PDB file of N, CA and C in Angstrom:
ATOM      1  N   MET A   1     106.050 -81.536 113.049  1.00  0.00           N
ATOM      2  CA  MET A   1     106.823 -81.083 111.839  1.00  0.00           C
ATOM      3  C   MET A   1     108.213 -81.054 111.936  1.00  0.00           C
ATOM      4  N   PRO A   2     109.063 -81.997 111.235  1.00  0.00           N
ATOM      5  CA  PRO A   2     110.546 -81.952 111.396  1.00  0.00           C
ATOM      6  C   PRO A   2     111.145 -80.348 111.298  1.00  0.00           C
ATOM      7  N   ASP A   3     112.387 -80.272 112.365  1.00  0.00           N
ATOM      8  CA  ASP A   3     112.984 -78.992 112.556  1.00  0.00           C
ATOM      9  C   ASP A   3     114.026 -79.095 111.373  1.00  0.00           C
ATOM     10  N   LYS A   4     113.752 -78.042 110.367  1.00  0.00           N
ATOM     11  CA  LYS A   4     114.821 -78.095 109.245  1.00  0.00           C
ATOM     12  C   LYS A   4     116.049 -77.535 109.657  1.00  0.00           C
ATOM     13  N   SER A   5     116.262 -76.995 110.731  1.00  0.00           N
ATOM     14  CA  SER A   5     117.708 -76.634 111.326  1.00  0.00           C
ATOM     15  C   SER A   5     118.649 -77.779 111.434  1.00  0.00           C
ATOM     16  N   ARG A   6     117.941 -78.851 111.946  1.00  0.00           N
ATOM     17  CA  ARG A   6     118.697 -79.841 112.177  1.00  0.00           C
ATOM     18  C   ARG A   6     119.118 -81.052 111.166  1.00  0.00           C
ATOM     19  N   GLY A   7     120.104 -81.449 111.251  1.00  0.00           N
ATOM     20  CA  GLY A   7     120.766 -82.377 110.087  1.00  0.00           C
ATOM     21  C   GLY A   7     119.805 -83.510 110.041  1.00  0.00           C
ATOM     22  N   LYS A   8     119.644 -84.321 108.915  1.00  0.00           N
ATOM     23  CA  LYS A   8     119.229 -85.452 108.372  1.00  0.00           C
ATOM     24  C   LYS A   8     119.597 -86.422 108.428  1.00  0.00           C
ATOM     25  N   ILE A   9     119.400 -87.590 109.055  1.00  0.00           N
ATOM     26  CA  ILE A   9     120.243 -88.931 109.048  1.00  0.00           C
ATOM     27  C   ILE A   9     119.312 -89.983 108.464  1.00  0.00           C
ATOM     28  N   LEU A  10     119.910 -90.890 107.706  1.00  0.00           N
ATOM     29  CA  LEU A  10     119.001 -92.171 107.185  1.00  0.00           C
ATOM     30  C   LEU A  10     119.760 -93.257 107.931  1.00  0.00           C
ATOM     31  N   ILE A  11     119.062 -93.929 108.617  1.00  0.00           N
ATOM     32  CA  ILE A  11     119.304 -95.186 109.207  1.00  0.00           C
ATOM     33  C   ILE A  11     118.883 -96.443 108.474  1.00  0.00           C
ATOM     34  N   CYS A  12     119.843 -97.252 107.790  1.00  0.00           N
ATOM     35  CA  CYS A  12     119.533 -98.431 106.972  1.00  0.00           C
ATOM     36  C   CYS A  12     120.087 -99.593 107.706  1.00  0.00           C
ATOM     37  N   ASP A  13     119.185-100.363 108.133  1.00  0.00           N
ATOM     38  CA  ASP A  13     119.545-101.657 108.744  1.00  0.00           C
ATOM     39  C   ASP A  13     118.521-102.613 108.859  1.00  0.00           C
ATOM     40  N   ASP A  14     118.747-104.055 108.388  1.00  0.00           N
ATOM     41  CA  ASP A  14     117.628-104.791 108.665  1.00  0.00           C
ATOM     42  C   ASP A  14     117.341-105.567 109.994  1.00  0.00           C
ATOM     43  N   GLU A  15     118.000-105.166 111.198  1.00  0.00           N
ATOM     44  CA  GLU A  15     117.973-105.392 112.366  1.00  0.00           C
ATOM     45  C   GLU A  15     117.007-104.396 113.243  1.00  0.00           C
ATOM     46  N   GLU A  16     115.792-104.685 113.500  1.00  0.00           N
ATOM     47  CA  GLU A  16     114.827-103.775 114.146  1.00  0.00           C
ATOM     48  C   GLU A  16     115.580-103.141 115.622  1.00  0.00           C
ATOM     49  N   GLY A  17     116.182-104.257 116.274  1.00  0.00           N
ATOM     50  CA  GLY A  17     116.883-103.614 117.445  1.00  0.00           C
ATOM     51  C   GLY A  17     117.905-102.514 117.076  1.00  0.00           C
ATOM     52  N   ILE A  18     118.765-102.537 116.169  1.00  0.00           N
ATOM     53  CA  ILE A  18     119.735-101.648 115.848  1.00  0.00           C
ATOM     54  C   ILE A  18     118.802-100.458 115.399  1.00  0.00           C
ATOM     55  N   ARG A  19     118.097-100.484 114.400  1.00  0.00           N
ATOM     56  CA  ARG A  19     117.227 -99.147 114.134  1.00  0.00           C
ATOM     57  C   ARG A  19     116.392 -98.713 115.256  1.00  0.00           C
ATOM     58  N   GLU A  20     116.122 -99.346 116.295  1.00  0.00           N
ATOM     59  CA  GLU A  20     115.327 -98.752 117.416  1.00  0.00           C
ATOM     60  C   GLU A  20     116.498 -98.061 118.463  1.00  0.00           C
ATOM     61  N   SER A  21     117.695 -98.832 118.575  1.00  0.00           N
ATOM     62  CA  SER A  21     118.383 -98.189 119.597  1.00  0.00           C
ATOM     63  C   SER A  21     119.093 -96.920 118.940  1.00  0.00           C
ATOM     64  N   LEU A  22     119.341 -96.833 117.720  1.00  0.00           N
ATOM     65  CA  LEU A  22     119.772 -95.608 116.964  1.00  0.00           C
ATOM     66  C   LEU A  22     118.872 -94.459 117.004  1.00  0.00           C
ATOM     67  N   LYS A  23     117.514 -94.610 117.106  1.00  0.00           N
ATOM     68  CA  LYS A  23     116.432 -93.867 116.778  1.00  0.00           C
ATOM     69  C   LYS A  23     116.467 -93.486 118.381  1.00  0.00           C
ATOM     70  N   LEU A  24     116.582 -94.147 119.545  1.00  0.00           N
ATOM     71  CA  LEU A  24     116.593 -93.658 120.802  1.00  0.00           C
ATOM     72  C   LEU A  24     117.585 -92.554 121.014  1.00  0.00           C
ATOM     73  N   ILE A  25     118.798 -92.911 120.513  1.00  0.00           N
ATOM     74  CA  ILE A  25     120.093 -92.134 120.848  1.00  0.00           C
ATOM     75  C   ILE A  25     120.137 -90.690 119.996  1.00  0.00           C
ATOM     76  N   LEU A  26     119.362 -90.868 118.598  1.00  0.00           N
ATOM     77  CA  LEU A  26     119.634 -89.788 117.810  1.00  0.00           C
ATOM     78  C   LEU A  26     118.431 -88.883 117.738  1.00  0.00           C
ATOM     79  N   SER A  27     117.185 -89.258 117.952  1.00  0.00           N
ATOM     80  CA  SER A  27     116.209 -88.488 117.606  1.00  0.00           C
ATOM     81  C   SER A  27     115.717 -87.091 118.398  1.00  0.00           C
ATOM     82  N   ASP A  28     116.665 -86.926 119.385  1.00  0.00           N
ATOM     83  CA  ASP A  28     116.367 -85.713 120.104  1.00  0.00           C
ATOM     84  C   ASP A  28     117.313 -84.483 119.413  1.00  0.00           C
ATOM     85  N   HIS A  29     118.383 -85.069 118.471  1.00  0.00           N
ATOM     86  CA  HIS A  29     119.258 -84.073 117.922  1.00  0.00           C
ATOM     87  C   HIS A  29     119.185 -84.054 116.471  1.00  0.00           C
ATOM     88  N   TYR A  30     118.467 -84.979 115.832  1.00  0.00           N
ATOM     89  CA  TYR A  30     118.553 -85.104 114.356  1.00  0.00           C
ATOM     90  C   TYR A  30     117.253 -85.526 113.887  1.00  0.00           C
ATOM     91  N   ASN A  31     116.836 -84.950 112.499  1.00  0.00           N
ATOM     92  CA  ASN A  31     115.718 -85.559 111.827  1.00  0.00           C
ATOM     93  C   ASN A  31     116.108 -86.876 111.390  1.00  0.00           C
ATOM     94  N   LEU A  32     115.463 -87.926 111.583  1.00  0.00           N
ATOM     95  CA  LEU A  32     115.671 -89.348 111.248  1.00  0.00           C
ATOM     96  C   LEU A  32     114.768 -89.748 109.912  1.00  0.00           C
ATOM     97  N   MET A  33     115.380 -90.514 109.144  1.00  0.00           N
ATOM     98  CA  MET A  33     114.467 -91.346 108.133  1.00  0.00           C
ATOM     99  C   MET A  33     114.975 -93.070 108.537  1.00  0.00           C
ATOM    100  N   VAL A  34     114.233 -93.776 108.268  1.00  0.00           N
ATOM    101  CA  VAL A  34     114.765 -95.039 108.902  1.00  0.00           C
ATOM    102  C   VAL A  34     114.014 -96.173 108.041  1.00  0.00           C
ATOM    103  N   THR A  35     114.934 -97.231 107.451  1.00  0.00           N
ATOM    104  CA  THR A  35     114.435 -98.055 106.598  1.00  0.00           C
ATOM    105  C   THR A  35     115.035 -99.357 106.928  1.00  0.00           C
ATOM    106  N   ASP A  36     114.705-100.586 106.424  1.00  0.00           N
ATOM    107  CA  ASP A  36     115.032-101.840 106.819  1.00  0.00           C
ATOM    108  C   ASP A  36     115.602-102.599 105.590  1.00  0.00           C
ATOM    109  N   SER A  37     115.741-101.880 104.420  1.00  0.00           N
ATOM    110  CA  SER A  37     116.263-102.473 103.254  1.00  0.00           C
ATOM    111  C   SER A  37     116.980-101.814 102.353  1.00  0.00           C
ATOM    112  N   GLY A  38     118.047-102.348 101.789  1.00  0.00           N
ATOM    113  CA  GLY A  38     118.780-101.810 100.681  1.00  0.00           C
ATOM    114  C   GLY A  38     118.063-100.967  99.577  1.00  0.00           C
ATOM    115  N   GLU A  39     116.834-101.800  99.092  1.00  0.00           N
ATOM    116  CA  GLU A  39     116.309-101.060  97.892  1.00  0.00           C
ATOM    117  C   GLU A  39     115.447 -99.855  98.484  1.00  0.00           C
ATOM    118  N   GLN A  40     115.004 -99.701  99.656  1.00  0.00           N
ATOM    119  CA  GLN A  40     114.185 -98.469 100.259  1.00  0.00           C
ATOM    120  C   GLN A  40     115.321 -97.371 100.488  1.00  0.00           C
ATOM    121  N   CYS A  41     116.338 -97.775 100.906  1.00  0.00           N
ATOM    122  CA  CYS A  41     117.248 -96.981 101.044  1.00  0.00           C
ATOM    123  C   CYS A  41     117.988 -96.090  99.846  1.00  0.00           C
ATOM    124  N   VAL A  42     118.194 -96.961  98.606  1.00  0.00           N
ATOM    125  CA  VAL A  42     118.356 -96.058  97.488  1.00  0.00           C
ATOM    126  C   VAL A  42     117.229 -95.118  96.943  1.00  0.00           C
ATOM    127  N   GLU A  43     116.167 -95.774  97.320  1.00  0.00           N
ATOM    128  CA  GLU A  43     115.056 -94.836  96.861  1.00  0.00           C
ATOM    129  C   GLU A  43     114.909 -93.555  97.738  1.00  0.00           C
ATOM    130  N   LEU A  44     115.107 -93.673  98.974  1.00  0.00           N
ATOM    131  CA  LEU A  44     115.035 -92.548  99.638  1.00  0.00           C
ATOM    132  C   LEU A  44     116.451 -91.582  99.361  1.00  0.00           C
ATOM    133  N   ILE A  45     117.426 -92.028  99.459  1.00  0.00           N
ATOM    134  CA  ILE A  45     118.666 -91.335  98.908  1.00  0.00           C
ATOM    135  C   ILE A  45     118.207 -90.708  97.744  1.00  0.00           C
ATOM    136  N   SER A  46     117.521 -91.226  96.596  1.00  0.00           N
ATOM    137  CA  SER A  46     117.292 -90.471  95.342  1.00  0.00           C
ATOM    138  C   SER A  46     116.315 -89.402  95.673  1.00  0.00           C
ATOM    139  N   ASN A  47     115.175 -89.421  96.550  1.00  0.00           N
ATOM    140  CA  ASN A  47     114.330 -88.525  96.680  1.00  0.00           C
ATOM    141  C   ASN A  47     114.467 -87.615  97.801  1.00  0.00           C
ATOM    142  N   ALA A  48     115.652 -87.718  98.472  1.00  0.00           N
ATOM    143  CA  ALA A  48     115.864 -86.731  99.648  1.00  0.00           C
ATOM    144  C   ALA A  48     117.356 -86.275  99.462  1.00  0.00           C
ATOM    145  N   PRO A  49     117.711 -85.385  98.730  1.00  0.00           N
ATOM    146  CA  PRO A  49     119.115 -84.915  98.564  1.00  0.00           C
ATOM    147  C   PRO A  49     119.628 -84.167  99.732  1.00  0.00           C
ATOM    148  N   ASP A  50     118.846 -83.824 100.773  1.00  0.00           N
ATOM    149  CA  ASP A  50     119.440 -83.180 101.780  1.00  0.00           C
ATOM    150  C   ASP A  50     119.691 -83.938 103.059  1.00  0.00           C
ATOM    151  N   ILE A  51     119.907 -85.350 102.617  1.00  0.00           N
ATOM    152  CA  ILE A  51     120.490 -86.305 103.649  1.00  0.00           C
ATOM    153  C   ILE A  51     121.817 -86.130 103.921  1.00  0.00           C
ATOM    154  N   GLY A  52     122.252 -85.880 105.258  1.00  0.00           N
ATOM    155  CA  GLY A  52     123.790 -85.554 105.525  1.00  0.00           C
ATOM    156  C   GLY A  52     124.277 -86.658 105.837  1.00  0.00           C
ATOM    157  N   LEU A  53     123.888 -87.778 106.468  1.00  0.00           N
ATOM    158  CA  LEU A  53     124.738 -88.902 106.845  1.00  0.00           C
ATOM    159  C   LEU A  53     123.701 -90.045 106.652  1.00  0.00           C
ATOM    160  N   VAL A  54     124.374 -91.455 106.253  1.00  0.00           N
ATOM    161  CA  VAL A  54     123.664 -92.494 106.026  1.00  0.00           C
ATOM    162  C   VAL A  54     124.473 -93.570 106.938  1.00  0.00           C
ATOM    163  N   LEU A  55     123.671 -94.241 107.969  1.00  0.00           N
ATOM    164  CA  LEU A  55     124.254 -94.991 108.657  1.00  0.00           C
ATOM    165  C   LEU A  55     123.584 -96.460 108.169  1.00  0.00           C
ATOM    166  N   LEU A  56     124.606 -97.279 107.347  1.00  0.00           N
ATOM    167  CA  LEU A  56     124.328 -98.162 106.614  1.00  0.00           C
ATOM    168  C   LEU A  56     124.862 -99.693 107.155  1.00  0.00           C
ATOM    169  N   ASP A  57     123.997-100.724 107.269  1.00  0.00           N
ATOM    170  CA  ASP A  57     124.214-101.700 107.475  1.00  0.00           C
ATOM    171  C   ASP A  57     124.981-102.565 106.075  1.00  0.00           C
ATOM    172  N   ILE A  58     126.086-103.417 106.283  1.00  0.00           N
ATOM    173  CA  ILE A  58     126.761-103.881 105.228  1.00  0.00           C
ATOM    174  C   ILE A  58     125.881-105.191 104.860  1.00  0.00           C
ATOM    175  N   LYS A  59     125.851-106.131 105.868  1.00  0.00           N
ATOM    176  CA  LYS A  59     125.074-107.164 105.565  1.00  0.00           C
ATOM    177  C   LYS A  59     123.561-107.495 105.526  1.00  0.00           C
ATOM    178  N   MET A  60     122.712-107.280 104.459  1.00  0.00           N
ATOM    179  CA  MET A  60     121.307-107.157 104.353  1.00  0.00           C
ATOM    180  C   MET A  60     120.989-108.067 103.102  1.00  0.00           C
ATOM    181  N   PRO A  61     119.773-108.772 103.244  1.00  0.00           N
ATOM    182  CA  PRO A  61     119.328-109.568 102.286  1.00  0.00           C
ATOM    183  C   PRO A  61     118.895-108.864 100.946  1.00  0.00           C
ATOM    184  N   LYS A  62     119.120-109.250  99.932  1.00  0.00           N
ATOM    185  CA  LYS A  62     118.814-108.680  98.835  1.00  0.00           C
ATOM    186  C   LYS A  62     119.956-107.811  98.131  1.00  0.00           C
ATOM    187  N   ILE A  63     119.601-106.298  98.296  1.00  0.00           N
ATOM    188  CA  ILE A  63     120.921-105.387  98.366  1.00  0.00           C
ATOM    189  C   ILE A  63     121.741-105.135  99.423  1.00  0.00           C
ATOM    190  N   ASN A  64     122.680-105.525  99.753  1.00  0.00           N
ATOM    191  CA  ASN A  64     123.600-105.364 100.623  1.00  0.00           C
ATOM    192  C   ASN A  64     124.146-103.729 100.632  1.00  0.00           C
ATOM    193  N   GLY A  65     124.674-103.354 101.750  1.00  0.00           N
ATOM    194  CA  GLY A  65     125.033-102.160 101.905  1.00  0.00           C
ATOM    195  C   GLY A  65     126.366-101.809 101.093  1.00  0.00           C
ATOM    196  N   LEU A  66     127.135-102.715 100.399  1.00  0.00           N
ATOM    197  CA  LEU A  66     127.943-102.308  99.613  1.00  0.00           C
ATOM    198  C   LEU A  66     127.470-102.088  98.088  1.00  0.00           C
ATOM    199  N   GLU A  67     126.366-102.584  97.667  1.00  0.00           N
ATOM    200  CA  GLU A  67     125.713-102.388  96.635  1.00  0.00           C
ATOM    201  C   GLU A  67     125.080-101.073  96.721  1.00  0.00           C
ATOM    202  N   VAL A  68     124.406-100.711  97.730  1.00  0.00           N
ATOM    203  CA  VAL A  68     123.806 -99.581  97.919  1.00  0.00           C
ATOM    204  C   VAL A  68     124.793 -98.345  97.743  1.00  0.00           C
ATOM    205  N   LEU A  69     126.126 -98.522  98.251  1.00  0.00           N
ATOM    206  CA  LEU A  69     127.159 -97.392  98.096  1.00  0.00           C
ATOM    207  C   LEU A  69     127.386 -97.135  96.620  1.00  0.00           C
ATOM    208  N   LYS A  70     127.414 -98.264  95.652  1.00  0.00           N
ATOM    209  CA  LYS A  70     127.790 -98.315  94.404  1.00  0.00           C
ATOM    210  C   LYS A  70     126.557 -97.082  93.637  1.00  0.00           C
TER     211      LYS A  70
END
């Protein structure tokens, strides 16, 4: 069960190596949500208003990071 006292970070990157590296670094200190697509990132942000930080890749297929920001 996630610790509600820890901040929530959403990691959105289409490269698995980057997602896994960030998970290794951050998972001991933060609750993480991870996705590999801009579409899913938008959906997760819409359904989880308590996300405190989004680590967002700019160059992704279909919906890129700049479009997610809009």
